[in-house]
Amino acid sequence: MDRDNSALIRRYNSNIRLSGRFFIFFGLWSVIRTIIMFTMNSNIKSAAFADAEIDEGDELLFSVILIIVFAVIFMFIMGFHLFVGICAIRYSRGKSKNPVFLILAAINIVIVLICLPLNLDTTYYGIASVVASTVVDLTMVFLLFDMIWSAIKVRRLNRAAKE
Amino acid sequence: MQEDFHYYATYAAAILAGYTHKESLDIAYSAQFVDLCSRTLLSKIKAPLKAATTQLQLEMMDARTDIAGLQDITRIWASFHFLPLDLYAVKEKRPKRYMNKYRLICGPNGELVKKTVDLAKDKPLPSTGIAMHVLADTWAHSYFAGTPSLVINNTTDEFYEIITTETGSAERKMQFRHNPGADDILDESIYTNSIYQGSENSIMNLGHARAGHLPDYSFARYRYLPAWNDYKDVIKDNPSDYLNAFCQMIRAMRFLRSDLPVFETHEYDYDIIKPYEDRIRTILTKRQPIASGDWKAFGQELSSESIDDFDINRYQDEYLSAVDKNSTFLGQFINGSIAHKGMVCRQIFESGNMLAGFVG
């Protein structure tokens, strides 16, 4: 394999590794953002309790149930991000050839893009929060696109080198 | 490079260039002194601090990395240990700020090497020693820059030592650790380097700190990824580079003692070392942390004289007690270092690069 191709493969693997690391970080960010939303924003808390039509005496029980539900959701979110991120890092180091993380990354892109208009609701959040959230989500989409694109390029270059 | 090359090998090269034993000792002493002439030492002997040719680790720990501090660091390291190869190098799609650092990358046979040797012509022997130190370091410290820069001097963990085997050569992955108190384990390719610092101007990113002591081992052949090379690897063949440095030093010193009319880059005195080539190659390729013993023995055989071990204090009393300090050995060294630093910094400034500061 010539030096230029080797350099390109290294560059794309580096992109995959970087995207993987940031995707893990984004998972953490998603969890922290949700926690802040519910603990700092009294409007959301009140709306959740009002929607659930909770009696005054059952508030504590409802809170515990909410915490358990959210904990499970957070674990799922973090688990998903960790899985995709770690798979990407292992793939970039040549320790794994399983491309399943790319499929999950593509699914994540679709979900984020679909949910993007829903995030533009300013009923409970200020415009600054909405803009910040949107920018973060779009950055994550870009990273995932880059991860998928880089993995495709690496595959093509390796195939060309074998031929 | 280390004392083995700067002192003992430079002595041997000076003998082969035709200098006497005493002259060769003076040149070698001066060449090695470049690695030790810090502001701490200069203040001890009440000498001008601007003559500093190196910085001690303790000095660097206190060094500022604002613009003035960076210029101060660059002036010393780019002038004496990482002489820039091409101050007008071109690289596409890079901003000026990046190019200023890229153009400080060290390498042999640049225009500044010729200017360095020419500057030492008709000057006292300490100037010759300074020039030889700078020339030798352009070979050892290639691909690194004498300014703190992550984007230039950083490396990845993709370091492979090229080992000679019975069937040819093989690559062995090197490991780096951040334990300056521990010796490098040469047989297992375990070396010490500076810790990764994400800050662009951190002292940890000065020169070849990220590659540890590797460039200074004459036996080392390795492949690695420098940050400036866009993911392309470079192969460093120290035995070959050190041999070229040795032969180029002989050529330069022959010019300085007027044995040759002109010194040009890319010219080496291989013929002069012919009778000793096998011996020199054996020294260079021997896997040892420092080759002072071997070089000293070689030098003593060449001159049939005994080489004094390097003593940092040798000329200090002379300097302290002298009325006319310029006539002392250290006084001549100080004048030579100030002249050389001024020349290099002026060249850097005239190329439009402010990293070495403003030179009026």
XYZ file of C-alpha atoms in Angstrom:
523
model
C 0.000 0.000 0.000
C 1.497 3.359 -0.914
C 2.149 6.044 1.649
C -0.641 8.336 0.481
C -3.252 5.614 0.876
C -1.845 4.652 4.264
C -2.065 8.276 5.312
C -5.678 8.512 4.146
C -6.635 5.369 6.047
C -5.031 6.760 9.179
C -6.887 10.049 8.719
C -10.275 8.362 8.294
C -9.660 6.008 11.209
C -8.776 9.029 13.305
C -12.082 10.637 12.279
C -13.992 7.504 13.283
C -12.205 7.396 16.635
C -12.910 11.057 17.318
C -16.568 10.709 16.343
C -16.882 7.670 18.585
C -15.465 9.530 21.562
C -17.721 12.505 21.028
C -20.760 10.299 20.585
C -20.115 8.900 24.060
C -19.829 12.443 25.343
C -23.107 13.364 23.649
C -24.812 10.498 25.470
C -23.666 11.982 28.741
C -24.821 15.391 27.595
C -28.286 14.051 26.751
C -28.660 12.597 30.239
C -27.432 15.736 31.972
C -29.649 17.936 29.831
C -32.734 15.921 30.685
C -31.942 15.988 34.399
C -31.454 19.758 34.315
C -34.711 20.176 32.369
C -36.741 18.380 35.026
C -35.018 19.651 38.139
C -34.461 23.300 37.209
C -37.550 24.022 35.151
C -40.589 24.194 37.457
C -42.984 24.547 34.502
C -42.141 21.087 33.240
C -42.416 19.563 36.689
C -45.810 21.153 37.270
C -47.038 20.091 33.830
C -45.928 16.496 34.431
C -47.697 16.350 37.776
C -50.820 18.036 36.381
C -50.986 15.662 33.380
C -50.686 12.667 35.676
C -53.586 13.957 37.813
C -51.779 13.059 41.011
C -53.499 13.429 44.378
C -51.599 15.444 46.936
C -50.678 12.443 49.035
C -49.293 10.439 46.057
C -46.717 13.037 44.950
C -43.839 11.222 46.619
C -44.784 7.893 45.080
C -45.126 9.523 41.652
C -41.751 11.166 42.023
C -40.114 7.828 42.861
C -41.762 6.173 39.883
C -40.615 9.024 37.648
C -37.054 8.688 38.923
C -37.032 4.934 38.288
C -38.468 5.361 34.797
C -35.964 8.052 33.929
C -33.098 6.047 35.363
C -33.988 3.163 33.077
C -34.253 5.525 30.101
C -30.906 7.137 30.934
C -29.255 3.762 31.229
C -30.603 2.843 27.828
C -29.423 6.133 26.312
C -25.958 5.865 27.845
C -25.731 2.224 26.953
C -26.608 2.984 23.357
C -24.080 5.803 23.096
C -21.392 3.770 24.798
C -21.992 0.805 22.535
C -21.804 2.831 19.340
C -18.870 4.912 20.559
C -16.794 2.001 21.792
C -17.518 -0.019 18.645
C -16.366 2.946 16.555
C -13.146 3.258 18.549
C -12.431 -0.469 18.298
C -13.195 -0.405 14.579
C -10.799 2.495 14.046
C -8.003 0.623 15.826
C -8.546 -2.472 13.701
C -9.713 -4.520 16.700
C -13.171 -5.109 15.257
C -14.636 -5.405 11.778
C -18.288 -5.456 12.822
C -20.068 -2.522 11.153
C -23.296 -2.782 13.192
C -22.475 0.480 14.956
C -22.766 2.251 11.603
C -26.344 1.013 11.201
C -27.189 2.226 14.691
C -25.513 5.549 13.902
C -27.655 5.903 10.757
C -30.810 5.140 12.774
C -29.773 7.731 15.324
C -29.366 10.331 12.581
C -32.894 9.672 11.331
C -34.367 9.864 14.847
C -32.575 13.114 15.665
C -33.631 14.733 12.394
C -37.240 13.663 12.900
C -37.281 14.965 16.474
C -35.542 18.228 15.571
C -38.780 20.194 14.843
C -40.223 19.013 18.172
C -37.264 20.579 19.981
C -38.145 23.974 18.546
C -41.089 24.291 20.965
C -40.494 27.309 23.192
C -43.447 26.621 25.517
C -41.232 25.438 28.351
C -37.802 26.731 27.323
C -36.354 30.042 26.300
C -35.151 30.693 22.765
C -31.498 30.458 23.883
C -31.993 26.922 25.217
C -33.757 25.856 22.048
C -30.990 27.230 19.836
C -28.251 25.643 21.963
C -29.977 22.283 21.936
C -30.511 22.417 18.185
C -26.864 23.281 17.535
C -25.707 20.383 19.702
C -28.050 17.967 17.952
C -26.945 19.118 14.500
C -23.307 18.748 15.541
C -23.987 15.205 16.614
C -25.673 14.469 13.279
C -22.632 15.852 11.451
C -20.313 13.693 13.534
C -22.320 10.578 12.826
C -22.355 11.367 9.098
C -18.606 11.792 9.234
C -18.223 8.501 11.083
C -20.233 6.607 8.480
C -18.525 8.345 5.561
C -15.045 7.693 6.998
C -15.846 4.020 7.581
C -16.972 3.669 3.967
C -13.785 5.333 2.740
C -11.611 3.084 4.891
C -13.329 0.023 3.540
C -12.867 1.178 -0.067
C -9.209 2.012 0.440
C -8.479 -1.317 2.095
C -10.261 -3.142 -0.708
C -8.291 -1.201 -3.326
C -5.044 -1.993 -1.512
C -5.809 -5.726 -1.513
C -6.468 -5.635 -5.242
C 22.476 14.611 20.660
C 24.317 13.830 23.864
C 27.794 14.273 25.313
C 29.060 11.222 23.433
C 28.629 12.976 20.097
C 28.888 16.648 21.004
C 32.087 16.193 22.986
C 33.922 13.033 22.048
C 32.772 12.576 18.443
C 33.299 16.277 17.741
C 36.834 15.900 19.116
C 37.436 12.972 16.767
C 36.017 14.923 13.822
C 38.229 17.891 14.665
C 41.327 15.673 14.733
C 40.369 14.210 11.354
C 39.827 17.748 10.034
C 43.421 18.554 10.933
C 43.168 20.393 14.240
C 45.691 19.746 16.989
C 44.790 17.909 20.181
C 44.462 21.152 22.164
C 42.389 22.831 19.469
C 40.162 19.798 19.156
C 39.591 19.780 22.907
C 38.578 23.436 22.819
C 36.175 22.845 19.951
C 34.683 19.772 21.609
C 34.350 21.539 24.945
C 32.541 24.405 23.328
C 30.253 22.063 21.380
C 29.221 20.264 24.548
C 28.955 23.496 26.534
C 26.077 24.595 24.302
C 23.960 21.993 26.105
C 24.873 23.410 29.503
C 25.131 27.172 29.161
C 21.915 28.156 30.911
C 20.907 31.438 32.513
C 21.517 29.810 35.892
C 25.132 29.129 34.998
C 25.617 32.540 33.403
C 24.263 34.359 36.422
C 26.625 32.331 38.597
C 29.619 33.624 36.657
C 28.086 37.073 36.227
C 27.960 36.743 32.468
C 25.363 38.255 30.114
C 22.179 36.228 30.367
C 21.378 36.800 26.699
C 24.219 34.391 25.867
C 22.195 31.442 27.151
C 22.251 28.525 24.732
C 19.934 26.236 26.634
C 17.318 26.175 29.353
C 17.369 23.839 32.320
C 14.268 21.856 33.160
C 13.713 24.000 36.243
C 14.001 27.149 34.142
C 11.469 25.814 31.677
C 9.037 24.944 34.439
C 8.977 28.630 35.335
C 8.989 29.827 31.731
C 6.010 31.864 30.633
C 4.188 30.799 27.501
C 2.687 34.144 26.608
C 3.996 35.744 23.418
C 7.104 37.173 25.078
C 7.860 33.923 26.829
C 7.402 31.895 23.648
C 9.751 34.206 21.774
C 12.346 33.796 24.488
C 12.083 30.004 24.363
C 12.160 29.946 20.554
C 15.196 32.211 20.346
C 17.256 29.726 22.330
C 15.991 26.409 21.070
C 15.583 27.284 17.396
C 19.026 28.904 17.329
C 21.101 26.205 19.003
C 19.263 22.900 18.971
C 16.595 22.935 16.258
C 18.007 25.072 13.468
C 15.180 25.589 10.954
C 15.540 23.836 7.607
C 13.504 26.183 5.439
C 12.198 29.504 6.697
C 10.219 29.944 3.481
C 8.608 26.526 3.291
C 5.210 26.373 1.630
C 2.228 24.317 2.695
C -1.191 24.829 1.157
C -4.322 25.876 3.000
C -2.602 26.729 6.256
C -2.937 30.025 8.136
C 0.035 32.239 8.900
C 0.010 31.251 12.542
C 0.526 27.592 11.608
C 3.099 28.367 8.941
C 5.227 30.362 11.365
C 5.714 27.199 13.379
C 5.913 24.858 10.404
C 8.790 26.896 9.001
C 10.776 26.324 12.193
C 10.959 22.573 11.644
C 14.566 21.484 11.944
C 16.456 19.585 9.287
C 19.974 19.212 7.872
C 21.487 21.022 4.912
C 19.334 24.102 5.150
C 20.502 27.588 4.253
C 20.959 28.427 7.915
C 23.537 25.649 8.359
C 25.774 27.291 5.788
C 25.278 30.679 7.432
C 26.112 29.115 10.808
C 29.395 27.704 9.570
C 30.277 30.870 7.622
C 29.648 32.952 10.739
C 32.263 30.945 12.641
C 34.954 31.593 10.027
C 37.944 33.524 11.373
C 36.462 33.498 14.859
C 37.984 31.896 17.978
C 37.634 28.151 18.425
C 34.584 28.312 20.741
C 32.608 29.655 17.771
C 33.641 26.572 15.812
C 32.363 24.418 18.649
C 29.044 26.218 18.689
C 28.692 25.768 14.934
C 29.467 22.057 15.226
C 26.861 21.585 17.930
C 24.219 23.325 15.848
C 25.189 21.416 12.697
C 25.129 18.038 14.449
C 21.745 18.719 16.025
C 20.166 19.453 12.637
C 20.649 15.751 11.872
C 19.512 14.317 15.178
C 16.582 16.648 15.761
C 15.130 16.577 12.275
C 11.357 16.867 11.978
C 10.933 18.736 15.255
C 10.711 22.483 15.847
C 12.428 24.558 18.515
C 9.217 26.196 19.613
C 6.444 24.813 21.836
C 3.793 23.586 19.433
C 1.333 20.727 19.681
C 0.415 20.853 16.001
C 4.049 20.504 14.940
C 5.846 18.500 17.628
C 3.155 16.121 18.777
C 3.321 12.452 17.886
C 0.927 9.537 18.132
C 1.499 6.222 19.873
C 2.346 4.740 16.464
C 6.067 4.417 17.105
C 7.831 1.392 15.642
C 11.475 0.591 16.097
C 13.124 -0.948 13.056
C 15.140 -3.891 14.289
C 17.692 -5.737 12.215
C 17.063 -9.482 12.226
C 18.811 -12.421 10.618
C 16.338 -12.416 7.750
C 16.274 -8.675 7.216
C 14.470 -6.107 9.316
C 11.346 -6.110 11.421
C 9.270 -3.542 13.270
C 8.721 -3.615 16.989
C 6.140 -1.372 18.620
C 7.629 1.059 21.064
C 6.085 1.953 24.368
C 6.361 5.308 26.014
C 5.872 6.104 29.667
C 6.048 9.361 31.588
C 8.594 8.567 34.234
C 11.592 10.867 33.891
C 13.265 9.151 36.822
C 13.339 5.751 35.144
C 15.894 4.678 32.577
C 14.840 3.705 29.105
C 14.727 -0.065 28.665
C 16.422 -0.350 25.308
C 16.081 -4.098 24.833
C 12.304 -3.936 25.183
C 11.816 -0.616 23.334
C 10.387 1.096 26.398
C 11.178 4.792 26.512
C 10.223 7.880 28.454
C 8.582 10.868 26.819
C 6.736 13.984 27.916
C 3.114 13.697 28.936
C 0.465 14.675 26.399
C -0.668 18.269 26.857
C -3.554 19.514 24.767
C -2.417 23.109 25.065
C -0.747 24.282 21.848
C 2.037 26.233 23.573
C 2.769 23.903 26.462
C 6.434 23.314 27.266
C 5.727 19.600 26.955
C 5.387 20.217 23.225
C 8.818 21.774 22.793
C 11.265 20.121 20.444
C 11.397 16.331 20.556
C 9.934 15.979 24.059
C 7.085 13.865 22.728
C 9.593 11.414 21.272
C 11.610 11.351 24.477
C 15.302 10.682 24.134
C 14.936 8.697 20.941
C 16.469 11.227 18.521
C 19.583 11.335 20.713
C 20.280 7.597 20.554
C 22.660 6.973 17.688
C 21.553 3.342 17.302
C 17.837 4.065 16.905
C 15.974 3.490 13.655
C 12.263 4.078 13.900
C 9.079 4.979 12.107
C 6.556 7.383 13.582
C 3.835 9.899 12.785
C 4.722 13.553 13.351
C 1.747 15.849 13.764
C 2.796 18.150 10.908
C 2.979 15.455 8.247
C -0.740 14.961 7.574
C -0.899 11.373 8.810
C 2.150 10.313 6.766
C 4.878 8.516 8.661
C 8.569 9.320 8.595
C 11.464 6.952 9.007
C 14.376 8.165 11.109
C 17.648 6.368 10.569
C 19.918 7.705 13.292
C 23.036 5.646 12.449
C 22.973 7.014 8.908
C 22.157 10.553 10.035
C 24.856 10.582 12.682
C 27.418 9.338 10.162
C 26.438 12.152 7.809
C 26.667 14.623 10.684
C 30.158 13.379 11.513
C 31.364 13.646 7.912
C 29.761 17.053 7.472
C 31.425 18.310 10.654
C 34.797 17.263 9.280
C 34.068 19.164 6.068
C 32.899 22.235 7.957
C 35.930 22.264 10.213
C 38.266 21.860 7.243
C 36.672 24.988 5.810
C 36.962 26.813 9.117
C 40.663 26.094 9.340
C 41.004 27.293 5.720
C 41.687 23.847 4.310
C 38.771 24.383 1.924
C 37.810 27.626 0.148
C 34.098 27.278 0.768
C 31.627 25.246 2.797
C 28.596 23.989 0.935
C 25.730 21.929 2.223
C 25.168 18.366 0.977
C 28.922 17.734 0.946
C 30.542 15.205 3.247
C 34.073 13.974 3.812
C 33.389 10.257 3.496
C 36.877 9.678 2.081
C 38.568 10.895 5.224
C 36.663 8.464 7.453
C 37.176 5.514 5.047
C 39.899 3.826 7.147
C 37.706 4.133 10.234
C 34.260 3.643 8.747
C 33.622 0.203 10.186
C 34.726 1.354 13.613
C 32.477 4.409 13.471
C 29.487 2.423 12.230
C 30.008 -0.084 15.045
C 29.928 2.722 17.597
C 26.861 4.283 16.057
C 24.863 1.064 15.830
C 25.800 -0.320 19.237
C 22.693 -0.467 21.390
C 23.672 1.588 24.411
C 22.256 4.677 26.110
C 25.451 6.680 25.648
C 28.536 5.938 23.577
C 31.033 8.217 25.323
C 33.418 5.373 26.166
C 33.615 4.159 22.581
C 33.982 7.607 21.068
C 36.589 8.578 23.644
C 38.651 5.481 22.880
C 38.385 6.215 19.161
C 39.389 9.840 19.612
C 42.368 8.927 21.776
C 43.569 6.427 19.192
C 43.321 9.059 16.482
C 45.299 11.684 18.359
C 47.434 9.428 20.576
C 46.552 11.844 23.347
C 44.387 11.554 26.417
C 41.013 13.295 26.279
C 40.035 15.024 29.489
C 36.544 14.264 30.663
C 34.170 17.150 30.264
C 34.217 19.460 33.289
C 31.614 22.202 33.345
C 33.652 24.220 35.852
C 36.893 24.158 33.893
C 36.888 27.733 32.619
C 34.655 29.476 35.142
C 37.366 30.710 37.493
C 39.304 32.083 34.548
C 36.268 34.045 33.441
C 35.404 35.317 36.900
C 38.904 36.570 37.662
C 39.707 38.041 34.244
C 39.749 41.779 33.617
C 39.374 41.387 29.878
C 36.642 38.756 29.792
C 36.470 38.714 25.986
C 39.901 37.113 25.834
C 38.902 34.186 28.058
C 37.532 30.905 26.726
C 34.057 31.492 28.139
C 34.162 35.097 26.987
C 34.810 33.913 23.436
C 32.042 31.336 23.790
C 29.642 33.991 25.037
C 30.463 36.329 22.152
C 30.045 33.448 19.709
C 26.688 32.393 21.105
C 25.343 35.947 21.053
C 26.476 36.360 17.452
C 24.963 33.059 16.376
C 21.669 33.651 18.147
C 21.478 37.119 16.619
C 22.076 35.731 13.147
C 19.439 33.037 13.399
C 16.838 35.289 15.011
C 17.419 37.964 12.393
C 16.894 35.396 9.633
C 13.679 34.227 11.272
C 12.474 37.803 11.680
C 13.343 38.758 8.099
C 11.311 35.821 6.839
C 8.250 37.510 8.339
C 8.068 35.213 11.341
C 7.697 36.867 14.740
C 8.188 33.710 16.801
C 11.770 34.688 17.603
C 10.773 38.237 18.339
C 11.554 41.575 16.813
C 15.129 42.049 15.637
C 15.946 45.663 14.995
